[in-house]
Coordinates of C-alpha atoms in Angstrom, one line a residue:
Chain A
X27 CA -26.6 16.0 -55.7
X28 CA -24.9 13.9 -58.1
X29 CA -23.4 10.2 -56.9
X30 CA -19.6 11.5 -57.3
X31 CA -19.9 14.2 -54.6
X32 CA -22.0 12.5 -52.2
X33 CA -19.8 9.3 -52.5
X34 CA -16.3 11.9 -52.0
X35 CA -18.3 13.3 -49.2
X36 CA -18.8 10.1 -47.5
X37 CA -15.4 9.0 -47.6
X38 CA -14.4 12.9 -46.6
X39 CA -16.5 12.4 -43.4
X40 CA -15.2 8.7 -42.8
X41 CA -11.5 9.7 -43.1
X42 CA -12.1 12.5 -40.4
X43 CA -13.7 10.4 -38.0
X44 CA -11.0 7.6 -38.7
X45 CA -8.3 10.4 -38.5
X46 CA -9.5 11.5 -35.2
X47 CA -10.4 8.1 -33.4
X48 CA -6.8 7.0 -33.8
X49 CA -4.0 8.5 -32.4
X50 CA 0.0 7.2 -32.9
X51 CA 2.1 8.1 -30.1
X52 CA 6.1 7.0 -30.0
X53 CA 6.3 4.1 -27.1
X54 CA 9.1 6.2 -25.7
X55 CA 7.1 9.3 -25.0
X56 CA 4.4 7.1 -23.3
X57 CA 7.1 5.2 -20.9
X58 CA 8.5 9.2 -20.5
X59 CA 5.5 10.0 -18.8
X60 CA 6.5 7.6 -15.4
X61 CA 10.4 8.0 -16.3
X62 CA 10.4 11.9 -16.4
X63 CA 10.2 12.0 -12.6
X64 CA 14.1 12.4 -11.4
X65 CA 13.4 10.6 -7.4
X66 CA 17.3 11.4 -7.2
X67 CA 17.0 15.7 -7.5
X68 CA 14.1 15.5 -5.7
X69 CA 15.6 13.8 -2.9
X70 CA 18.4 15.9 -2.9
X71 CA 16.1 19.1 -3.2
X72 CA 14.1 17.6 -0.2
X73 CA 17.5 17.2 1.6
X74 CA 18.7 21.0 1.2
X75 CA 15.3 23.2 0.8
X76 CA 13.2 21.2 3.7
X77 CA 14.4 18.1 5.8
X78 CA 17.8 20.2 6.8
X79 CA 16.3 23.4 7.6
X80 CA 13.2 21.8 9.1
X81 CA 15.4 20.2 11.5
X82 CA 15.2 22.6 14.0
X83 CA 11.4 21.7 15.0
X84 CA 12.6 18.2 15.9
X85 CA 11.7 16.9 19.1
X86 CA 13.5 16.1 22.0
X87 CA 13.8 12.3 22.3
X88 CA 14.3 11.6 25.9
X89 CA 11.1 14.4 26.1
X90 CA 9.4 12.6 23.7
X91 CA 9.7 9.1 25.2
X92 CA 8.8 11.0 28.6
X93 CA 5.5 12.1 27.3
X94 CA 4.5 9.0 24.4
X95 CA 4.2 7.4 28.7
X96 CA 2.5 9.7 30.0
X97 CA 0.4 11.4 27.5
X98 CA 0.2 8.9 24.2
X99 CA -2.1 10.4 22.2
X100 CA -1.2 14.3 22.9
X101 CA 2.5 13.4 21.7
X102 CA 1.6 11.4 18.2
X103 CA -1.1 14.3 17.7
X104 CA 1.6 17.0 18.5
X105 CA 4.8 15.9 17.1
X106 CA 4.0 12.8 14.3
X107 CA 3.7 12.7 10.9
X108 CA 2.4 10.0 8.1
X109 CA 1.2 10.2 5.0
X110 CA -1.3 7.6 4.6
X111 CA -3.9 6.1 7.4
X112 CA -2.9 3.6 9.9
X113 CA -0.7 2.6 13.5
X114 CA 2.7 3.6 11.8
X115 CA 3.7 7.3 12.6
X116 CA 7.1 8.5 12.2
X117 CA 8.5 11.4 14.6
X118 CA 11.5 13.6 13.5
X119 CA 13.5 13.3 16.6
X120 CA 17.0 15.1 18.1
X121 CA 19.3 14.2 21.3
X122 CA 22.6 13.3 22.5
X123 CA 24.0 10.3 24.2
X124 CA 26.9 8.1 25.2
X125 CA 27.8 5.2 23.2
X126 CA 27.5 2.1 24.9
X127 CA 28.3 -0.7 22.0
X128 CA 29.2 -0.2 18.2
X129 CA 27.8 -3.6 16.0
X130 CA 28.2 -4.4 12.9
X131 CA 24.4 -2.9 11.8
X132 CA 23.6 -0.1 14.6
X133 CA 25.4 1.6 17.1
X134 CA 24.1 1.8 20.8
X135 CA 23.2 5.1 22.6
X136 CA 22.3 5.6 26.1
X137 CA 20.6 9.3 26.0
X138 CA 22.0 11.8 28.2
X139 CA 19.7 13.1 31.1
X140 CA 17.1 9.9 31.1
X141 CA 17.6 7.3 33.9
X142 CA 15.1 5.0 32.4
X143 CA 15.3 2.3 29.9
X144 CA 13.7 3.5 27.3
X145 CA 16.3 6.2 27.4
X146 CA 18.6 3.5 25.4
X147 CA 18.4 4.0 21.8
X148 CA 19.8 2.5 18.4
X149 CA 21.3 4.3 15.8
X150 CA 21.1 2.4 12.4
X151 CA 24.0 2.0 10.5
X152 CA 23.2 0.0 8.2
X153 CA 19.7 -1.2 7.4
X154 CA 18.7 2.4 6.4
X155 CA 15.6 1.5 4.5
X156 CA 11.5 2.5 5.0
X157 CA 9.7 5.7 4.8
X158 CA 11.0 7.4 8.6
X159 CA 12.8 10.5 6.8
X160 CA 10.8 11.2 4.1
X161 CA 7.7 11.2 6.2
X162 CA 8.5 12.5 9.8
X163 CA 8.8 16.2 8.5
X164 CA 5.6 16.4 7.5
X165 CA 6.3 18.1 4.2
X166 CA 5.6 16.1 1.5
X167 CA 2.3 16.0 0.4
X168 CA 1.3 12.6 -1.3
X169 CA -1.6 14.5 -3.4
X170 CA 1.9 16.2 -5.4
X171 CA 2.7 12.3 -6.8
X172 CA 0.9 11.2 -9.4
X173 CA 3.0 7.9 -9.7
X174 CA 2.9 6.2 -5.9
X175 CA 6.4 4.5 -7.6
X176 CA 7.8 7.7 -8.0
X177 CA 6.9 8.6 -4.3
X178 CA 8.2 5.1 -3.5
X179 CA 11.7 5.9 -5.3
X180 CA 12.0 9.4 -2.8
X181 CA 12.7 7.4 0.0
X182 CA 15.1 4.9 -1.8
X183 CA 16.6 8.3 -2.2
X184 CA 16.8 9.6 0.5
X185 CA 17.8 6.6 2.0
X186 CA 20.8 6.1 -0.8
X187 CA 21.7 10.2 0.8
X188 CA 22.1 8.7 4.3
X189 CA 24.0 5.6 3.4
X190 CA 26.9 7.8 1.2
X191 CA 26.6 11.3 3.1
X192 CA 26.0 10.5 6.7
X193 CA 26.9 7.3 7.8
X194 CA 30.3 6.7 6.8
X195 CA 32.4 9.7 8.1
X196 CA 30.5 8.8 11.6
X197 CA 30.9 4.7 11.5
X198 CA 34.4 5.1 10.5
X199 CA 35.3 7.2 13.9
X200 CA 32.5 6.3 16.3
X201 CA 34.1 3.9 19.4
X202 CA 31.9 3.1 22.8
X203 CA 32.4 6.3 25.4
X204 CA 31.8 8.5 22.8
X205 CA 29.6 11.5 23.4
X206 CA 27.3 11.8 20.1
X207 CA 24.6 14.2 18.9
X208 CA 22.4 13.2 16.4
X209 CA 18.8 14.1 14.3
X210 CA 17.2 11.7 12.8
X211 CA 13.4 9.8 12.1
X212 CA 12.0 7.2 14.4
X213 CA 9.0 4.6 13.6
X214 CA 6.6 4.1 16.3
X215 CA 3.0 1.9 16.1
X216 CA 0.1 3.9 18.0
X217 CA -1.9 0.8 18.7
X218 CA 1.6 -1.2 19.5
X219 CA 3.9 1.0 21.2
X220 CA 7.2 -0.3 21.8
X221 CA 9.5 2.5 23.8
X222 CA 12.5 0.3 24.8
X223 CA 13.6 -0.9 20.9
X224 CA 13.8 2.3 19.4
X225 CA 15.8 2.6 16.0
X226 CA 17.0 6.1 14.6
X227 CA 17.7 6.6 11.3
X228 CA 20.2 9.6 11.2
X229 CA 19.6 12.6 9.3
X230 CA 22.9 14.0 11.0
X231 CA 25.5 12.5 13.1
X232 CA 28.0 14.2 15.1
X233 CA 31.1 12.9 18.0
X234 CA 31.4 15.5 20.5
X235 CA 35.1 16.1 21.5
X236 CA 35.7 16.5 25.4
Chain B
X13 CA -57.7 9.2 -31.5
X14 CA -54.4 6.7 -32.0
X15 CA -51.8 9.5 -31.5
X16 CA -53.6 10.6 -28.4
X17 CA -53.6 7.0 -27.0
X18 CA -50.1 7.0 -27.9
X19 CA -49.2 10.0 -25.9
X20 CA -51.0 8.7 -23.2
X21 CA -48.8 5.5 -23.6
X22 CA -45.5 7.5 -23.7
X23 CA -46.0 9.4 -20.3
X24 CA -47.3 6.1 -18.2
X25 CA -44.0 4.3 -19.8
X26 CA -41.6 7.5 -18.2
X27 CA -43.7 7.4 -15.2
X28 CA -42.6 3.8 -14.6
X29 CA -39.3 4.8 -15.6
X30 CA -39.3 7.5 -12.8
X31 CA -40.6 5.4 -10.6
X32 CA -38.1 2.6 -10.8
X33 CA -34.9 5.2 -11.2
X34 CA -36.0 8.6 -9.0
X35 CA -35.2 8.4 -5.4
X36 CA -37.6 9.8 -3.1
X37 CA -36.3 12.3 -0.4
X38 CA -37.0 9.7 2.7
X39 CA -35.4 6.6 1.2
X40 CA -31.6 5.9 2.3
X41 CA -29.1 6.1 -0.3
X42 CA -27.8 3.3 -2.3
X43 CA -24.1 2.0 -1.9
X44 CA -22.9 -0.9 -4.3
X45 CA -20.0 -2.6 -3.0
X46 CA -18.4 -4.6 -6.3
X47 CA -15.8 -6.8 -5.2
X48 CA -13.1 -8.5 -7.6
X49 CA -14.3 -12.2 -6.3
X50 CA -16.0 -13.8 -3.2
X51 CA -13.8 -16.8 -3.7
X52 CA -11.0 -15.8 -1.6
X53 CA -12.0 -15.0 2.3
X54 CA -9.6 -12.0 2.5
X55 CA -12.7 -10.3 0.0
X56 CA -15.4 -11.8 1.5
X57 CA -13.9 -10.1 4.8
X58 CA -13.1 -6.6 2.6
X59 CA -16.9 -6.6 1.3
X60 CA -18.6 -7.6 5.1
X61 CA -16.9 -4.9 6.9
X62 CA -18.1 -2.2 3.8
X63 CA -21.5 -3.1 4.2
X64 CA -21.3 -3.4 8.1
X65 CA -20.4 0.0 7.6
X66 CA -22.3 1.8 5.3
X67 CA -25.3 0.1 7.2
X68 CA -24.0 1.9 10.0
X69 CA -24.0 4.7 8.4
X70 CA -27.2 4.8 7.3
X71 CA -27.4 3.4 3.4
X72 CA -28.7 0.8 2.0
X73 CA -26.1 -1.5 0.0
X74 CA -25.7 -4.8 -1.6
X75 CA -22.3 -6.8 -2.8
X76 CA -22.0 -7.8 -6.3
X77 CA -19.3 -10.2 -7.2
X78 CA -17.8 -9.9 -9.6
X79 CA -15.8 -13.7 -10.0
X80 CA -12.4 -12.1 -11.3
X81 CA -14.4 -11.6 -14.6
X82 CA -14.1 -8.2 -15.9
X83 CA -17.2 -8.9 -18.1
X84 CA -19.3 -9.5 -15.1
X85 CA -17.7 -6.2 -13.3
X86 CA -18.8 -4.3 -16.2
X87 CA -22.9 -5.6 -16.0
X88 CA -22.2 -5.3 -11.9
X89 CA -21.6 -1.5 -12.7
X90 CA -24.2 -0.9 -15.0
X91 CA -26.9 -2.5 -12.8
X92 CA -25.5 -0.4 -10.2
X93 CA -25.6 2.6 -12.4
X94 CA -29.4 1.8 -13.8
X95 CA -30.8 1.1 -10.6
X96 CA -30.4 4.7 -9.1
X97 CA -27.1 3.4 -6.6
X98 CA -25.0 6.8 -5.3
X99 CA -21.9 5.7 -5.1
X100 CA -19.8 2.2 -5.5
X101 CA -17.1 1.1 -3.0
X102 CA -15.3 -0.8 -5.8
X103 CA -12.0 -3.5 -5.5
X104 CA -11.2 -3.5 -9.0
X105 CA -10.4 -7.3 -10.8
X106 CA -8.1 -5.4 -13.1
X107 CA -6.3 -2.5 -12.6
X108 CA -6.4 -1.5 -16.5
X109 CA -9.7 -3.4 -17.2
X110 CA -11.7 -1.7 -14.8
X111 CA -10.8 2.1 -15.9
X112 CA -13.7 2.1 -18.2
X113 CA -15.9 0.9 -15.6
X114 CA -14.6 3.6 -13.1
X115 CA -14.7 6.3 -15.5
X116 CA -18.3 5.6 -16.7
X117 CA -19.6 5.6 -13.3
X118 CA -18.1 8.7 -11.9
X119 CA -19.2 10.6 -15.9
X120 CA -23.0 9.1 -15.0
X121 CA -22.3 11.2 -11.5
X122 CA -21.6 8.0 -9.3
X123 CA -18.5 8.3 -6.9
X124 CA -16.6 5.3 -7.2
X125 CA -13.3 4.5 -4.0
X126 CA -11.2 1.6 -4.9
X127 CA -10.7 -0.4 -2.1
X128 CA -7.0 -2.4 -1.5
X129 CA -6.9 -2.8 -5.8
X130 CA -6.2 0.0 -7.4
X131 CA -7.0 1.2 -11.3
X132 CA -4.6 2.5 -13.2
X133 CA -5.8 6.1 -14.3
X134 CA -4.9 8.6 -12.0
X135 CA -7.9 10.4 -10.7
X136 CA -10.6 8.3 -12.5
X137 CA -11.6 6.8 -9.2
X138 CA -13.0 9.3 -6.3
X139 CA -10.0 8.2 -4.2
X140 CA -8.4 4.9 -3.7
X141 CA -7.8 3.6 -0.7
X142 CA -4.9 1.5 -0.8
X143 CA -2.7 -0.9 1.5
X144 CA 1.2 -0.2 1.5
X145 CA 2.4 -2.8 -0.4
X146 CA 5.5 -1.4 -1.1
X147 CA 6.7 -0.1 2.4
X148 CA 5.1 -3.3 3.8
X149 CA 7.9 -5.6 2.1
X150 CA 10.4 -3.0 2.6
X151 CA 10.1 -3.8 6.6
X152 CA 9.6 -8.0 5.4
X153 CA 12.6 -7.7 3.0
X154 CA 14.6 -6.0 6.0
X155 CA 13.8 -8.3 8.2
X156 CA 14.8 -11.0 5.6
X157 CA 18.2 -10.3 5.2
X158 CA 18.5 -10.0 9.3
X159 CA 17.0 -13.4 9.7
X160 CA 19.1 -15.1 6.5
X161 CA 22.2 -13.2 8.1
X162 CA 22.7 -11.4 4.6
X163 CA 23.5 -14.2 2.6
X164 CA 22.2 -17.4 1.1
X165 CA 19.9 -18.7 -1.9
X166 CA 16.5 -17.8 -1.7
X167 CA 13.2 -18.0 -4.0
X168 CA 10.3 -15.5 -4.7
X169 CA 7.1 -16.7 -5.1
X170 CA 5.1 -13.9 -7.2
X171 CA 1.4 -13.2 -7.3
X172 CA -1.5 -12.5 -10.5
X173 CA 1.8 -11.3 -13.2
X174 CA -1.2 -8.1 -13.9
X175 CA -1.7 -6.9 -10.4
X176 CA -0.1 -4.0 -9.3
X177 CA -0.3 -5.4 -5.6
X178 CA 2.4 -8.4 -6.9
X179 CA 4.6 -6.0 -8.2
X180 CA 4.8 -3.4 -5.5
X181 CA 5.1 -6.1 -3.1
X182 CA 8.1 -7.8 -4.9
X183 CA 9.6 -4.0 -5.6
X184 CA 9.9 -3.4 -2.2
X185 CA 11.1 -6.8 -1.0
X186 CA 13.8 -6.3 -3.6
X187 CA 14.4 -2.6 -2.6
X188 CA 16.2 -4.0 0.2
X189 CA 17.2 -7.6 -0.6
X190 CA 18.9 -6.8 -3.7
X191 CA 21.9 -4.8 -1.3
X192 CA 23.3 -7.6 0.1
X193 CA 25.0 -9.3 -2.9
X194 CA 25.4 -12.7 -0.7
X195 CA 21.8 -13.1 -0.9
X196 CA 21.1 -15.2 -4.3
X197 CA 17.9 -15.3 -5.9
X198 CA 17.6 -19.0 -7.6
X199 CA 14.2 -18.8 -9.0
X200 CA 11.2 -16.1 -9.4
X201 CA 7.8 -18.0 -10.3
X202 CA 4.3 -17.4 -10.4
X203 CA 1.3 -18.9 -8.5
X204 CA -1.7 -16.5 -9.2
X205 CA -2.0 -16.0 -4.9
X206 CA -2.9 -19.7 -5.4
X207 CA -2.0 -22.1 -2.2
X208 CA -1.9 -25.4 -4.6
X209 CA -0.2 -24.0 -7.5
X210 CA 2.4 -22.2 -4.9
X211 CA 2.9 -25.7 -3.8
X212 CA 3.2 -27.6 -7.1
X213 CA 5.8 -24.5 -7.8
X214 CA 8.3 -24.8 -4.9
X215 CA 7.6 -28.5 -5.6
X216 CA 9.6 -28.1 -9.0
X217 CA 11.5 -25.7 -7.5
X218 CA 13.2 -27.8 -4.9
X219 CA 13.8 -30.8 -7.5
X220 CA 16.4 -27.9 -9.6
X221 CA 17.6 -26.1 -6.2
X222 CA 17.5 -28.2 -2.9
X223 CA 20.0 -26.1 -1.1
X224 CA 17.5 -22.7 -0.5
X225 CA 17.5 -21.0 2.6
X226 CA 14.4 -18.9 2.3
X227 CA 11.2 -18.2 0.1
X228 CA 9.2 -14.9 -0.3
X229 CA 5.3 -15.1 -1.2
X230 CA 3.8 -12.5 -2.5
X231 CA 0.7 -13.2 -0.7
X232 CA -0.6 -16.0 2.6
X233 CA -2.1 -18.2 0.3
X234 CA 1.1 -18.8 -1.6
X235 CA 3.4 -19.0 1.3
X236 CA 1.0 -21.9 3.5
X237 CA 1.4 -23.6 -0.3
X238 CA 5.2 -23.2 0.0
X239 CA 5.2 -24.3 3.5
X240 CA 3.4 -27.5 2.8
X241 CA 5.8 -28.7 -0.3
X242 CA 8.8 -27.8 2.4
X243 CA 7.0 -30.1 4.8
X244 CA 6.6 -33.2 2.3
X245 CA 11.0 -32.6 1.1
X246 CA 11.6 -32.7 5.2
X247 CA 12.9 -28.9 4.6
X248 CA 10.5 -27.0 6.2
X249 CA 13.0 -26.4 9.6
X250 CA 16.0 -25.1 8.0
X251 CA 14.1 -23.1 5.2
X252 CA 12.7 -19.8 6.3
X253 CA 8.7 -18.9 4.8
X254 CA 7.6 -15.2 4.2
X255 CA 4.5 -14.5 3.4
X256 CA 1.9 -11.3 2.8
X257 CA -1.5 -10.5 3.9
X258 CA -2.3 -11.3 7.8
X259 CA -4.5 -14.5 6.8
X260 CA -5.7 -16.5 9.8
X261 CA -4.0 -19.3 9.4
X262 CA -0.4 -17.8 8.5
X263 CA -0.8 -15.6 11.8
X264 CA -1.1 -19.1 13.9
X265 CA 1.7 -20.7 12.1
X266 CA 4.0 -17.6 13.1
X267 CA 3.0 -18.0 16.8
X268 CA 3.9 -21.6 15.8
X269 CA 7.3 -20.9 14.5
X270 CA 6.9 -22.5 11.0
X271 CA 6.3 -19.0 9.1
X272 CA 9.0 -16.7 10.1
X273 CA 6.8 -13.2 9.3
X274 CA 3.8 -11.5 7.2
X275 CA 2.7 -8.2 6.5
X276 CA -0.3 -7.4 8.3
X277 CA -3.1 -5.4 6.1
X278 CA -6.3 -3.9 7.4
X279 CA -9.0 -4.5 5.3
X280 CA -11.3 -3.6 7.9
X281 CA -9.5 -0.1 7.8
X282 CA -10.0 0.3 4.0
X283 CA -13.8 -1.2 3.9
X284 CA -14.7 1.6 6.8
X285 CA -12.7 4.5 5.1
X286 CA -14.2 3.9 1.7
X287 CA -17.8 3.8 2.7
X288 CA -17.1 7.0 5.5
X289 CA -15.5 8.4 2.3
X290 CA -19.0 7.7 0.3
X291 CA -20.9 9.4 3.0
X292 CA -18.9 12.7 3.3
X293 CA -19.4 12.7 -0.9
X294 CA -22.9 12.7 -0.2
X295 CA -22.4 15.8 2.5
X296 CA -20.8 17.7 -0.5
X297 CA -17.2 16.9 0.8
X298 CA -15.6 16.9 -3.1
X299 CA -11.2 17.2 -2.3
X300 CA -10.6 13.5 -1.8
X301 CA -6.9 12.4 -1.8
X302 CA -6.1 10.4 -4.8
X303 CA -4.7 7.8 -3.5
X304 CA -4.8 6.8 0.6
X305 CA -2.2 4.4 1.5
X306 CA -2.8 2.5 4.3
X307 CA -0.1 1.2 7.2
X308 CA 1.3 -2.4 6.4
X309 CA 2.7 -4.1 9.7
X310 CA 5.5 -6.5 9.9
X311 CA 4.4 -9.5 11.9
X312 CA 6.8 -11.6 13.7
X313 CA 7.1 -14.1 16.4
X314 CA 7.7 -11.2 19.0
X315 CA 5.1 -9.7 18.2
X316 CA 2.4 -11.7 16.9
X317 CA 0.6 -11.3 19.9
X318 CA -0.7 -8.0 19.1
X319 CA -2.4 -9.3 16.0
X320 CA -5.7 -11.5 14.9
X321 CA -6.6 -12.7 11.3
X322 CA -6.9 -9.5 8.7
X323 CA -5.7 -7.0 11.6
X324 CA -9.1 -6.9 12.9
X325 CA -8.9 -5.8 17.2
X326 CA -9.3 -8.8 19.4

């Protein structure tokens, strides 16, 4: 073969194996790749399509407390949720109560129908931050994140939902004596239960006229 | 005559070779547990309880350390990979310099589970096994602002600037901090999860800002280091410590008042998950989850009496 062609195809094959070991991608498109993820319309699609409608399984809370003290284990297996391993469950929870106090960051329920003391509840008003709603339905699978910070950002979301949609038309009305019904997420340790501090962040918050 | 003694040559050579790499039916299976650094006691704790497990699982296994040198990771894995182990419980020094050691495991048909580090390839690693960093210091930055009364100056004391821990930790710290606008962040520094250089940093950090109310560590280590340059400017009773982890001695200083709260992590839960995780592999179990988070729990003077150094069960 004469030295012109086997020197063109030499450089022929080192240009395709250059060509095809390097690849040029905008810095944009890579950063995309996390950033596409809207946490906001998920959230909101959560809200609407499965935390809403799922609230009808909720449980009972003055039932709930009932059996977590009677039957521990049977109640987290039946009615608590969590995405990852661990003592932290949350339970998606329902009831009605009188108000007893109204503070700057929670609002104090005594649940109607339970003489006991763990039938006194809190209702936060405002530290609404954690995982308690996005987890106690039990319908988000973690395997459908690739990101764990775009998982992380659905409950900032969700949270950011309670603080404008729920909270305020309730805190702005809500005054000790009132009757209230409410759904919401609790956060309970199996290894360190604590029944008589138990903090509900509201899904749904309503004063029951006389 | 030479080519014959030459074939005969060949065949004794891959018969050695077999009979270094070719497990027999009878022996246990091989677990390598390659940990990031046996330096730091948390690890030490992370790789004991892995190997207390997979022993009682029935598998050999042996802990390679890999002194934060992702050189050294790299030779740990291919031993591991030459020497016939079937599968590596692996807490990765870097979480972008240990893809390739991940990935080259799992293509040579070793399953590799992170333990408490994570890599930064989704689904190169078998599963990863993870604490909560993030939803850890959401509960620590809640309990913050209740504590500072939602406002005041305060300083965050970061971890490694390349580990994802440092960042989810501060990200969820700030998730909640950065609400309360009366709550002032003065400085943001490194220490590496070092105790002296945490120490030599609040040092210069008190000399520009005297007036803080409280300090956030991303890890124990830092906030003990905190603690102790508090102690030597007489501030250490009006300036409230946070720290991260569950380390022994942070634990006895909340009992003691002079941290106000941590976030508990179980390494014992992600050593035993990662090496049950190994043994299901080797049942034919293949749908792992991708990533495992594990519980973080907020430790606090009312409650610190439910927990022991590195959550383990008194």
């Amino acid at each position: 073969m004469p030295k012109p062609i086997r020197y063109l195809l030499y450089v022929a094959v080192i240009v395709l194996l250059a060509y095809n070991s390097v690849y040029f991608k905008k810095l944009d498109e890579v950063k995309a790749g996390t950033a596409a993820f809207d946490a906001a319309a998920y959230a909101k699609d959560f809200w609407e399509k499965k935390l809403t409608p799922g609230l009808s399984k909720a449980v009972e809370l003055g039932a709930l407390t009932a059996q977590l003290k009677t039957e521990k284990d049977k109640a987290f297996e039946q009615h608590s949720h969590a995405l990852g391993i661990g003592n932290i469950r949350y339970f998606l929870v329902k009831g009605q109560g009188i108000v007893t106090d109204v503070s700057e960051n929670e609002v104090s329920v005594k649940l109607a129908d339970t003489g006991e003391s763990s039938g006194n509840v809190r209702i936060a008003t405002e530290y609404i931050f954690g995982n308690a709603v996005r987890d106690a339905s039990g319908q988000i699978d973690i395997n459908a994140f690739t990101n764990s910070m775009d998982f992380n950002n659905v409950s900032a979301e969700i949270n950011k939902l309670i603080r404008g949609k729920v909270v305020p038309p309730f805190k702005s009305e809500v005054k000790k004596g009132d009757r209230v019904a409410f759904h919401g997420a609790i956060e309970l340790n199996r290894e360190h239960l604590q029944l008589n501090n138990i903090e509900i962040i509201p899904v749904s918050l309503q004063i029951e006229k006389p | 005559m030479y080519y014959r003694i030459a074939f005969f040559c060949i065949l004794l050579g891959i018969g050695f070779i077999g009979c270094k790499t070719k497990q027999s039916k009878d022996e246990p299976k091989k677990i390598a547990i390659v940990v990031s650094t046996l330096n730091n006691p948390w690890f030490v704790f992370l790789a004991q309880k892995a190997e207390a497990k997979a022993k009682q699982l029935g598998y050999e296994s042996k802990i390679f350390d890999s002194q934060n040198n992702t050189a050294q990771e790299t030779d740990h894995f291919d031993n591991a990979i030459a020497s016939g182990y079937d599968a590596i419980l692996f807490n990765p020094t870097d979480a972008d310099g240990s893809i390739v050691n991940v990935k080259n495991a799992v293509a040579a048909g070793v399953p590799v589970f992170c333990m408490d580090r994570e890599v930064n390839a989704n689904g190169a690693a078998t599963s990863q096994i993870l604490s909560d960093s993030y939803s850890g210091c959401v509960a620590i930055g809640k309990y913050f602002v209740e504590t500072l009364n939602k406002k005041g100056k305060y300083v965050e004391i970061l971890g490694m600037v390349g580990d994802n821990n440092t960042w989810n930790r501060s990200k969820g710290f700030h998730s909640v901090v950065d609400f309360y606008p009366g709550l002032k962040m003065v400085a943001q520094q490194s220490a590496d999860f070092d105790r002296n250089k945490a120490m030599e940093v609040m040092e210069s950090i008190l000399q520009a800002h005297p007036d803080i109310d409280g300090v956030f560590c991303g890890n124990d280590a830092m906030a003990m280091g905190a603690y102790q340059a508090l102690v030597a400017s007489g501030k250490a009773d009006r300036v409230k410590v946070f720290g991260f982890d569950g380390a022994e001695d942070v634990v006895k200083s909340i009992q003691d008042g002079k941290i106000l709260a941590t976030g508990m992590q179980f390494p014992e839960v992600m050593a035993q998950t990662a090496a049950t995780f190994a043994d299901e592999y080797f049942k034919g179990k293949r749908d792992f989850p991708g990533k495992m988070p594990v519980a973080v729990e907020l430790v606090k003077k009312d409650n610190v009496e439910n927990y022991a150094a590195y959550g383990e069960k008194e």
